[in-house]
PDB file of C-alpha atoms in Angstrom:
ATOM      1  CA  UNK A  24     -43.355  31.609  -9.631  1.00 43.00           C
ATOM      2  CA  UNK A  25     -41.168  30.138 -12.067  1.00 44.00           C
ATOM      3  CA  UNK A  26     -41.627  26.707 -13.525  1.00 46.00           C
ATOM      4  CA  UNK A  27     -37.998  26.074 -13.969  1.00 41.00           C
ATOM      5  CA  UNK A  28     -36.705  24.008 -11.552  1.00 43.00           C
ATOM      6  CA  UNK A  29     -34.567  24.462  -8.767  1.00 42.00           C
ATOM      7  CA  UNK A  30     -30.536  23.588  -9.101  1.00 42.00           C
ATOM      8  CA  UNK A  31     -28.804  21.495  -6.548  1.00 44.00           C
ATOM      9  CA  UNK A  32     -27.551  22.300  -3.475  1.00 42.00           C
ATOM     10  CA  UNK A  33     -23.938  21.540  -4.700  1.00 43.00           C
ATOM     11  CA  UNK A  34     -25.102  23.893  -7.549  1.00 46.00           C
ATOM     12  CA  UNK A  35     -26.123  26.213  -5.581  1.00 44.00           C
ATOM     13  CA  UNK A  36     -23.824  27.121  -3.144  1.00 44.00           C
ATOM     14  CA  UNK A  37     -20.526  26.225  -5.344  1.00 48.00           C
ATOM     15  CA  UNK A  38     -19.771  23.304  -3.401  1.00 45.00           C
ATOM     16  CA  UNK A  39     -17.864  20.180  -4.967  1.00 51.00           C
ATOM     17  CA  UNK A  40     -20.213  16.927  -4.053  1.00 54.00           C
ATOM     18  CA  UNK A  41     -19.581  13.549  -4.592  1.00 62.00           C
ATOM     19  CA  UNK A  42     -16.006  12.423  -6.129  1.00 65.00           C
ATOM     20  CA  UNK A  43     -14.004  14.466  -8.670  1.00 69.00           C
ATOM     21  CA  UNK A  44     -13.410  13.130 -11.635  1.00 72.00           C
ATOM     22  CA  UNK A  45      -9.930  13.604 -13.723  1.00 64.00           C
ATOM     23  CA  UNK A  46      -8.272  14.895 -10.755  1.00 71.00           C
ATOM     24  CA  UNK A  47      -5.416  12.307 -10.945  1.00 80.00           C
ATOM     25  CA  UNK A  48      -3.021  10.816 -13.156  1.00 84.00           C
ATOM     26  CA  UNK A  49      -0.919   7.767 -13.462  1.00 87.00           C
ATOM     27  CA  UNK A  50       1.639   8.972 -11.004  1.00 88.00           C
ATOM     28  CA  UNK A  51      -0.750   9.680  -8.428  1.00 86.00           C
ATOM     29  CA  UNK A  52      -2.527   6.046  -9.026  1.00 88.00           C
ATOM     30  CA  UNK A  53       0.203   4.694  -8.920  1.00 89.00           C
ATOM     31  CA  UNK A  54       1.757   6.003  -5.315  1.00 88.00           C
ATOM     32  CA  UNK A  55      -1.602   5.140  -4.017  1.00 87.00           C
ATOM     33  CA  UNK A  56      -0.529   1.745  -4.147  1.00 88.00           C
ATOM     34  CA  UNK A  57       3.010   1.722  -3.218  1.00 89.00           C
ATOM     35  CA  UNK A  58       2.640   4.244   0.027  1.00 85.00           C
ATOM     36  CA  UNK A  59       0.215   1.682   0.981  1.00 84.00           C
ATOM     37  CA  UNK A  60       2.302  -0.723   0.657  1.00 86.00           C
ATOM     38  CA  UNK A  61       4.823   1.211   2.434  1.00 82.00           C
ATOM     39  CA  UNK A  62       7.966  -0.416   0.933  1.00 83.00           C
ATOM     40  CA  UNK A  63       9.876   0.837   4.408  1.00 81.00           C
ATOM     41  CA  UNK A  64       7.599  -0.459   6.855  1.00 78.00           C
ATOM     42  CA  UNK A  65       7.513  -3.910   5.047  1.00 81.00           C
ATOM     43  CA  UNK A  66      11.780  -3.677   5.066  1.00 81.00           C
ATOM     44  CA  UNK A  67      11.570  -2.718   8.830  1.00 76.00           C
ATOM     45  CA  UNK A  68       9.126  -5.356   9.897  1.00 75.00           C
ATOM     46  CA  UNK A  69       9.058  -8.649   7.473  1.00 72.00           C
ATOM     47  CA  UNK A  70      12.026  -9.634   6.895  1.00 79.00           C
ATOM     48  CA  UNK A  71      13.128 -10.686  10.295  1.00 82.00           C
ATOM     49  CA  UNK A  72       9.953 -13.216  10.624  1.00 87.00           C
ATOM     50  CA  UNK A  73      10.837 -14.146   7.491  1.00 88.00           C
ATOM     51  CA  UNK A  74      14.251 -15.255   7.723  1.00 88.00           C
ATOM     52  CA  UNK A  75      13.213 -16.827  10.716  1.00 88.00           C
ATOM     53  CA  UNK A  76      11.404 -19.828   8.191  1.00 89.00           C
ATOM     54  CA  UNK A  77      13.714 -19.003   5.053  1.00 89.00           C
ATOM     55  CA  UNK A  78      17.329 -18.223   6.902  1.00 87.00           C
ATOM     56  CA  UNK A  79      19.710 -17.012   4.296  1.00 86.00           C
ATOM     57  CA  UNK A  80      17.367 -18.199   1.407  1.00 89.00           C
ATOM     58  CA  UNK A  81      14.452 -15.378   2.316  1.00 90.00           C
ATOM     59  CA  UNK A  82      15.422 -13.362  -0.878  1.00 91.00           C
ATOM     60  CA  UNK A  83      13.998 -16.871  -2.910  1.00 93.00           C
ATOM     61  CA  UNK A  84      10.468 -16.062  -0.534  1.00 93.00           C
ATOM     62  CA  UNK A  85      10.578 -12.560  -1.975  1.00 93.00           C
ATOM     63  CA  UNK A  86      11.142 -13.781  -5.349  1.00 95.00           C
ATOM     64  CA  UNK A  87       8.248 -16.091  -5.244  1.00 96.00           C
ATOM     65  CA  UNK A  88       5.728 -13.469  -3.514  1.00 95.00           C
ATOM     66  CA  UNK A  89       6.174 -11.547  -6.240  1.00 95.00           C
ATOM     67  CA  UNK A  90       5.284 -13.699  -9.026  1.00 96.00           C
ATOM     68  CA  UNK A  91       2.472 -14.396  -7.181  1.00 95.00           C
ATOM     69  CA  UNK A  92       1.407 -11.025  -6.328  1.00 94.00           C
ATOM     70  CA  UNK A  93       1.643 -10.342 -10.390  1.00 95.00           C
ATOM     71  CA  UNK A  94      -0.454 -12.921 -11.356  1.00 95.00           C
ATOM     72  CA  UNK A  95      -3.031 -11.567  -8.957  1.00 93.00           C
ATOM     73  CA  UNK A  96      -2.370  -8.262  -9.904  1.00 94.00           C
ATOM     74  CA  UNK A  97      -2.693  -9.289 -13.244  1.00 93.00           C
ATOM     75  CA  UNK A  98      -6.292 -10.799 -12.677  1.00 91.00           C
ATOM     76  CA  UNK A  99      -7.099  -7.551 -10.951  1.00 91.00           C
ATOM     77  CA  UNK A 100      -6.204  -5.682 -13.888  1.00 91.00           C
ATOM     78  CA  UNK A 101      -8.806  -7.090 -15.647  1.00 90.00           C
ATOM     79  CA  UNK A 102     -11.459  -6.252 -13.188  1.00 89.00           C
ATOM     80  CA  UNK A 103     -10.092  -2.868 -13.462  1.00 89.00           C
ATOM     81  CA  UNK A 104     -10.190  -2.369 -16.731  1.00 89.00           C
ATOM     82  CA  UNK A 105     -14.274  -3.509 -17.540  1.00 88.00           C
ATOM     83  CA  UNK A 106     -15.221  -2.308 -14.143  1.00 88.00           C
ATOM     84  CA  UNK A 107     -13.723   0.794 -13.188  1.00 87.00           C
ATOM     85  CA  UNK A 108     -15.182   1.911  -9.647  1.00 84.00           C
ATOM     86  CA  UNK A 109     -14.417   3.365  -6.455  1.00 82.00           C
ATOM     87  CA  UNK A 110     -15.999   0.388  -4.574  1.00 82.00           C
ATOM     88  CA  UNK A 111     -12.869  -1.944  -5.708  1.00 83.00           C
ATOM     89  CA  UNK A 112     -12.812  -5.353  -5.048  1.00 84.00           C
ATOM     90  CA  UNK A 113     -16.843  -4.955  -3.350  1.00 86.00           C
ATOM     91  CA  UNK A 114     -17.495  -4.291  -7.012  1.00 89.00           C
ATOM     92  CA  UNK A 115     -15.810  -6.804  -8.653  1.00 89.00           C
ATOM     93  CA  UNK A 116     -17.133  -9.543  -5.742  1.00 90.00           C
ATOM     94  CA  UNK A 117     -20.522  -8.051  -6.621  1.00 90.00           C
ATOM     95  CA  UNK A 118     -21.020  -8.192 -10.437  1.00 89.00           C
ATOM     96  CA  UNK A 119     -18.810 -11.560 -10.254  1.00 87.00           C
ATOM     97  CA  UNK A 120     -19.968 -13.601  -7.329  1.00 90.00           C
ATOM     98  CA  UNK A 121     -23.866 -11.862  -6.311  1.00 90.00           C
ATOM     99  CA  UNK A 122     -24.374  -9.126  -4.370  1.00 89.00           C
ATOM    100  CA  UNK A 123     -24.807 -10.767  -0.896  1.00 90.00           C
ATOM    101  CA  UNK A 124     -21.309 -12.359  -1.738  1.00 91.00           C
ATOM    102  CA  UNK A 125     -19.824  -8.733  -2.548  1.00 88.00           C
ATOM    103  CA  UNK A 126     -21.642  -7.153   0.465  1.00 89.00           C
ATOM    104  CA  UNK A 127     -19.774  -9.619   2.689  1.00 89.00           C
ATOM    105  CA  UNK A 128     -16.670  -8.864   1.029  1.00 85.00           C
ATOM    106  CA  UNK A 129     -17.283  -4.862   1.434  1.00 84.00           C
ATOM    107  CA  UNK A 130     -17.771  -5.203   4.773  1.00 86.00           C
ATOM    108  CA  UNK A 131     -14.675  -7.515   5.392  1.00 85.00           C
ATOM    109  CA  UNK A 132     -12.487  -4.853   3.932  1.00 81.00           C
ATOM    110  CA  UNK A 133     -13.657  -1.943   5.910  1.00 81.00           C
ATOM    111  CA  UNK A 134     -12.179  -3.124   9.559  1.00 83.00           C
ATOM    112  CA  UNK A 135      -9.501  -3.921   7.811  1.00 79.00           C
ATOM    113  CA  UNK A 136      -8.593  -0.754   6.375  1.00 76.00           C
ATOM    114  CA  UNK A 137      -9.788   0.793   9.833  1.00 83.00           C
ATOM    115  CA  UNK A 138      -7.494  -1.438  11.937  1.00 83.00           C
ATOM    116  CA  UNK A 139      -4.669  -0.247   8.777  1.00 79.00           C
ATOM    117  CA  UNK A 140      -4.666   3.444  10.184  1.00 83.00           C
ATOM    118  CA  UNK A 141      -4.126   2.926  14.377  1.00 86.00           C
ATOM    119  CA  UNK A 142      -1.426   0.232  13.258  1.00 83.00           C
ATOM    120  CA  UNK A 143       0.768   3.017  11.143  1.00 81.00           C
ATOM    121  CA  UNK A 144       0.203   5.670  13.957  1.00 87.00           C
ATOM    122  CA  UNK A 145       1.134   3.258  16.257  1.00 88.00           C
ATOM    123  CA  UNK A 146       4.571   3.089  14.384  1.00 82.00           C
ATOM    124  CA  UNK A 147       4.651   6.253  13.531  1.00 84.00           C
ATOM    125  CA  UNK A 148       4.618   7.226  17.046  1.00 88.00           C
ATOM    126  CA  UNK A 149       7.080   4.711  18.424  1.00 85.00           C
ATOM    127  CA  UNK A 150       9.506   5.409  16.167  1.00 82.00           C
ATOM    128  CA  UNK A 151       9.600   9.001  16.408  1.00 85.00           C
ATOM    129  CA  UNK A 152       9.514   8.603  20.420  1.00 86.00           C
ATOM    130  CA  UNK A 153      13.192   6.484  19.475  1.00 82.00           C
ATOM    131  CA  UNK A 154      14.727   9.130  17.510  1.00 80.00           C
ATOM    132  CA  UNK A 155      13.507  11.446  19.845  1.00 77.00           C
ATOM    133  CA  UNK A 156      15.468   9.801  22.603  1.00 69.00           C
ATOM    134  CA  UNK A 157      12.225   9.007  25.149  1.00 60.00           C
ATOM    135  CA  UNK A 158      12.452   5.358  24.456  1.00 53.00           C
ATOM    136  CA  UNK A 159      15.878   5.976  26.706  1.00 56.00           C
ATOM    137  CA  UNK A 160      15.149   7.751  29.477  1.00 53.00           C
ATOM    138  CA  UNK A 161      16.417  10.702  27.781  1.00 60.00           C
ATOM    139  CA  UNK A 162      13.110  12.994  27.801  1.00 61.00           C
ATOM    140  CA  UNK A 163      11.529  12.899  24.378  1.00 69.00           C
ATOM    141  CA  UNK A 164       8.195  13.167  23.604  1.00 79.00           C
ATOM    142  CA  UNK A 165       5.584  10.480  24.041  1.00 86.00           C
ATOM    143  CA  UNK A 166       4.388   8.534  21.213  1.00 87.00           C
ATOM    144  CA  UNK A 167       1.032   9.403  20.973  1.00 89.00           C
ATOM    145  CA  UNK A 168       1.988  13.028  20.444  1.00 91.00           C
ATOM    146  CA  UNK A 169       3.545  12.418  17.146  1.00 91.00           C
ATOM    147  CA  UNK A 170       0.996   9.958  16.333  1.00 91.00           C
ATOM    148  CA  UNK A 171      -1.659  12.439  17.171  1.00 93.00           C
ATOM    149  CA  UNK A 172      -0.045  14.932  14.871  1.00 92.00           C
ATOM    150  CA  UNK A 173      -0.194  12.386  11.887  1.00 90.00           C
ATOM    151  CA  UNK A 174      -3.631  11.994  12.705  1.00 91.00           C
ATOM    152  CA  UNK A 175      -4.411  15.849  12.355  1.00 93.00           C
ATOM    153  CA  UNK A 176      -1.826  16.409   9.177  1.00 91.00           C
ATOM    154  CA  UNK A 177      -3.800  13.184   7.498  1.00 87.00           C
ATOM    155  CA  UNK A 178      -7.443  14.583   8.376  1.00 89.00           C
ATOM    156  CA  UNK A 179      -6.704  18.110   7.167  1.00 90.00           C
ATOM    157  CA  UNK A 180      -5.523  16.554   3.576  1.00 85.00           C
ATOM    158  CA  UNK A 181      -7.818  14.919   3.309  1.00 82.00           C
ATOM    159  CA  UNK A 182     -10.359  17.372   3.920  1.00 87.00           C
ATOM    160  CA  UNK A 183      -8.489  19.653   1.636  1.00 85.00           C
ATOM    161  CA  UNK A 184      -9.254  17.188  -1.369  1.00 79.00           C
ATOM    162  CA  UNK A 185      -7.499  13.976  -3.055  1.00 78.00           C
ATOM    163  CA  UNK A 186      -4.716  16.369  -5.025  1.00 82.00           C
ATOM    164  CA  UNK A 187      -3.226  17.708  -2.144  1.00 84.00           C
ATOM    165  CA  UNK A 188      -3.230  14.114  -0.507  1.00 83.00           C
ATOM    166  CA  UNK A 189      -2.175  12.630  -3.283  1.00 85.00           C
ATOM    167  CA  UNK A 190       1.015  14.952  -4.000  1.00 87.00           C
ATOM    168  CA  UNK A 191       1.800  14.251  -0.405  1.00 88.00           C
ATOM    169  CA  UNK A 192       1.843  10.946  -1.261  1.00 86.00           C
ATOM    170  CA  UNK A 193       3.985  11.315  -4.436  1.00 89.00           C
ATOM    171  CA  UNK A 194       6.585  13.239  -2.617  1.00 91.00           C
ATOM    172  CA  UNK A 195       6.840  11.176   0.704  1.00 89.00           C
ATOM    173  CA  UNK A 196       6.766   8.148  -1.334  1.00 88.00           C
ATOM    174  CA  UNK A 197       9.508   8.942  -3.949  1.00 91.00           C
ATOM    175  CA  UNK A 198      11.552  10.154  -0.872  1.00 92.00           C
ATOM    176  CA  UNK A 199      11.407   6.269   0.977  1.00 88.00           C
ATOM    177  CA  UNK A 200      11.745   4.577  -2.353  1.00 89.00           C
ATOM    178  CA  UNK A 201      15.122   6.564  -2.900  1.00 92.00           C
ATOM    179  CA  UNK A 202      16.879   6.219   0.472  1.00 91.00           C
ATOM    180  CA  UNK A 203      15.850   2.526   0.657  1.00 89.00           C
ATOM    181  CA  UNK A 204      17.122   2.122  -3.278  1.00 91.00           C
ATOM    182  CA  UNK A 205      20.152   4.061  -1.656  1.00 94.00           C
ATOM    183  CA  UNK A 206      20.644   2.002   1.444  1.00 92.00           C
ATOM    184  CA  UNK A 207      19.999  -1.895  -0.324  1.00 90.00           C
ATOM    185  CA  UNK A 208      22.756  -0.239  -3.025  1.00 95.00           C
ATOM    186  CA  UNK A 209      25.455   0.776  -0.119  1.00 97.00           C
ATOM    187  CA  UNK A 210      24.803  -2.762   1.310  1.00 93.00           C
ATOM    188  CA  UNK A 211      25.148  -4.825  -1.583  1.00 93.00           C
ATOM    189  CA  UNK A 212      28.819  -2.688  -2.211  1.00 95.00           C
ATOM    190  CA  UNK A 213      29.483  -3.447   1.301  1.00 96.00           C
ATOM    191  CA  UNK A 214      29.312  -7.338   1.243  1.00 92.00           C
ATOM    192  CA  UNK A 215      31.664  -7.057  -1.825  1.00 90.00           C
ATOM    193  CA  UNK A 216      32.997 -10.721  -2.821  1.00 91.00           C
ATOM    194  CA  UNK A 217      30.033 -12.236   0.235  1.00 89.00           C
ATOM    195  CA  UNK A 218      27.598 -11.604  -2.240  1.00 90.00           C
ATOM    196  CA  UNK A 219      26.163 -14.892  -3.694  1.00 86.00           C
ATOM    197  CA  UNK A 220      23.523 -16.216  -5.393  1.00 88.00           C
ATOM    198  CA  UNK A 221      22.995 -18.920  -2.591  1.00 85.00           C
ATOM    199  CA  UNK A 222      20.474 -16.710  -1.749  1.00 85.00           C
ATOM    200  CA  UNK A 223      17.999 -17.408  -4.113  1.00 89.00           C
ATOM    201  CA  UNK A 224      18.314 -21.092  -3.663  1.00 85.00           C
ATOM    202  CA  UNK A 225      16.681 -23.505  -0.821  1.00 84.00           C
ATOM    203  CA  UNK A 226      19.512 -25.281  -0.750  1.00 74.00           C
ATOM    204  CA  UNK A 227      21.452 -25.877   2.880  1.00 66.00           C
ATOM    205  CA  UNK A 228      24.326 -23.969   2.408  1.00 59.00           C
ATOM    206  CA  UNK A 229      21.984 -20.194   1.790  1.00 56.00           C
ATOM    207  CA  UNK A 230      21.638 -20.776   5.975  1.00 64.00           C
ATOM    208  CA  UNK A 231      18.265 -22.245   5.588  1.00 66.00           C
ATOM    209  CA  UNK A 232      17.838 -25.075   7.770  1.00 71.00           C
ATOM    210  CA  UNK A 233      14.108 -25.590   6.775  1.00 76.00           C
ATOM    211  CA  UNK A 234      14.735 -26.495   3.239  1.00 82.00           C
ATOM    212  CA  UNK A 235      11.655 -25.641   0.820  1.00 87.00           C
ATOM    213  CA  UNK A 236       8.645 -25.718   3.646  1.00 88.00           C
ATOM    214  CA  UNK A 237      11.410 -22.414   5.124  1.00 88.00           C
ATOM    215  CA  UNK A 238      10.996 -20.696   1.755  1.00 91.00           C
ATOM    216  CA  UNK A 239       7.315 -21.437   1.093  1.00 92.00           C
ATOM    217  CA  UNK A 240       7.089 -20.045   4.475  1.00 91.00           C
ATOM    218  CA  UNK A 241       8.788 -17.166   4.150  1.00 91.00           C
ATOM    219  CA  UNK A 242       6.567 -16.685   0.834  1.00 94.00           C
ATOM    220  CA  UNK A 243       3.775 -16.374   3.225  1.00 93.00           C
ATOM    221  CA  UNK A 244       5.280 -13.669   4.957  1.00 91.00           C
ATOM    222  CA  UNK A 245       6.902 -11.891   1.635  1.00 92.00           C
ATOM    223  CA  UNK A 246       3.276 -11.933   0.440  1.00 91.00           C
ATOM    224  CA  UNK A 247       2.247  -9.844   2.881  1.00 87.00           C
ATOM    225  CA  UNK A 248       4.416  -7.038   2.294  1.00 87.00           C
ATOM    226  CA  UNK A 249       3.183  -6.385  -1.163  1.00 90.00           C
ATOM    227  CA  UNK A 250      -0.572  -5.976   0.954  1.00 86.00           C
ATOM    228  CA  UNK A 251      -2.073  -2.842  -0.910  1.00 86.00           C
ATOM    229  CA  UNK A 252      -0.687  -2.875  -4.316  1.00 90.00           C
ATOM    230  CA  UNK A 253      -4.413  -3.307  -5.553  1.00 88.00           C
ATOM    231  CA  UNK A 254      -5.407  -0.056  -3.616  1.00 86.00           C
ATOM    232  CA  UNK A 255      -5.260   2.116  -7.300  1.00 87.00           C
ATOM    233  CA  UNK A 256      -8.229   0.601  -8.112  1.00 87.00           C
ATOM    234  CA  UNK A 257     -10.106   2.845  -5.855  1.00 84.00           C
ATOM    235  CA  UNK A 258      -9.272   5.747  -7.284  1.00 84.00           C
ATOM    236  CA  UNK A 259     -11.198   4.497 -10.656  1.00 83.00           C
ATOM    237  CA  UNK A 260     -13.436   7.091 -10.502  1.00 83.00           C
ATOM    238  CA  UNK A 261     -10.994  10.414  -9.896  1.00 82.00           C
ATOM    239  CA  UNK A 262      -8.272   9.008 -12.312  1.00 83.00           C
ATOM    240  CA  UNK A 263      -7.390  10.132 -16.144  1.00 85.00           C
ATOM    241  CA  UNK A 264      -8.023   7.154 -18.032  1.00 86.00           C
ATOM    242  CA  UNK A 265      -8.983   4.951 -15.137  1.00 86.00           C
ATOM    243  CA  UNK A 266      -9.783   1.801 -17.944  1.00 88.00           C
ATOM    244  CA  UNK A 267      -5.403   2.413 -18.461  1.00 89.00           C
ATOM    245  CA  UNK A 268      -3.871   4.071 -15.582  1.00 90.00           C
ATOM    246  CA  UNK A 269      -5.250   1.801 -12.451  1.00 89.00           C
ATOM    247  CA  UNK A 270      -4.112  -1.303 -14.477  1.00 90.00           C
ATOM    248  CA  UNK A 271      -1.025   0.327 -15.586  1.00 92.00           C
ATOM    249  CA  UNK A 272      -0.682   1.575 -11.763  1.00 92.00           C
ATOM    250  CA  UNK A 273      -1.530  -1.634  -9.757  1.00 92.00           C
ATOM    251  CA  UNK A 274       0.713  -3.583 -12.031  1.00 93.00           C
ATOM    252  CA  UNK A 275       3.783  -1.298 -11.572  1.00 92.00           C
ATOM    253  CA  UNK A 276       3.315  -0.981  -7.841  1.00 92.00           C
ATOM    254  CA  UNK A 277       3.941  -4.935  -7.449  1.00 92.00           C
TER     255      UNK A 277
END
């Protein structure tokens, strides 16, 4: 028998294991974190609460949110950058805080990300039942046809590997950001000599009857339409340069 010993199983039958390293670069880091995001879905759905608390002064929440989410962003660049890892924010927690502190914080994030998927199916499928004319007594398609369909297209690239997912990505992202660039553009030239800069001011006269407590509320609410900017950081381990790009990436997705 020989003495040399045997290769792995990966090895052995040509089979990729584990992550794949290099596979990405900053653009695909970088839509990671904005489809995430999902720049449309947080248009759609919150800025009506929000002008509910910040009336006509809502754009001043957004304003806000941001800075904050930078300066977070900013502190999670940092993690990034001496800790690059596919376990996030459980790794940072972990070598930071202790590892009981970061297993709690691992296991926080997973429901989260699993109640994340039924949530975006769910409005998937309710919005294509809309167009589709059901929601009218017209005869369209249920909802949890097309949702079912995202389901399958989602498994199957991700099965296929993180390129393919992540081009989807790429091109279904760029897509939103332009007709929502296109759309806040047409509305802007719509309102013409209405446009003011009332808007980014708490003051009464911006249609805000809650003064500062509206805009610091509607902060709240901006806030959480940035949710998943910090989402490059998982792909530390199957990025280009993931000690540059995921920084780069999680900063320019705020």
């Amino acid at each position: 028998m020989s003495s040399e010993p045997l290769a792995p199983a990966s090895k052995a039958t040509g089979a990729p294991a584990g992550l794949r390293p290099n596979a990405v670069g900053l653009t695909g880091v970088l839509f990671q974190s904005v489809t995430l995001m999902g720049p449309a879905v947080a248009v759609a759905f919150a800025i009506s609460p929000g002008i509910n608390y910040a009336g006509g002064s809502f754009p001043l929440s957004v304003v806000l949110a941001l800075v904050g989410c930078l300066l977070l962003a900013f502190s999670i660049n940092q993690m990034a950058k001496h800790l690059p890892s596919a376990g996030g924010m459980y790794t940072y927690i972990s070598r930071g805080l202790g590892r009981s502190i970061g297993f709690l914080a691992g296991w926080i994030s997973i429901p989260a990300y699993l109640v994340f998927l039924p949530l975006n199916l769910l409005a998937f499928g309710y919005a294509l039942q809309s167009a589709s004319g059901d929601s009218k007594g017209q005869g369209g398609l249920p909802w949890w046809i097309f949702a079912v369909i995202l389901a399958i297209v989602m498994a199957v690239l991700t099965w296929i590997g993180v390129r393919p997912s992540l081009r989807t990505l790429v091109v279904l992202g760029a897509i939103e950001i332009v007709v929502f660039v296109a759309l806040s553009v047409t509305l802007i030239a719509l309102a013409g000599s209405t446009n003011t800069l009332n808007a980014f001011t708490p003051l009464p006269w911006a249609h805000n009857q809650h003064g500062v407590s509206g805009v610091l509320a509607g902060t709240v609410i901006a806030f959480l339409a940035f949710t998943g900017f910090e989402s490059a950081a998982l792909l530390a381990e199957e990025s280009r340069d993931p000690r540059r790009n995921a920084p780069r990436a999680i900063t320019l997705a705020v």
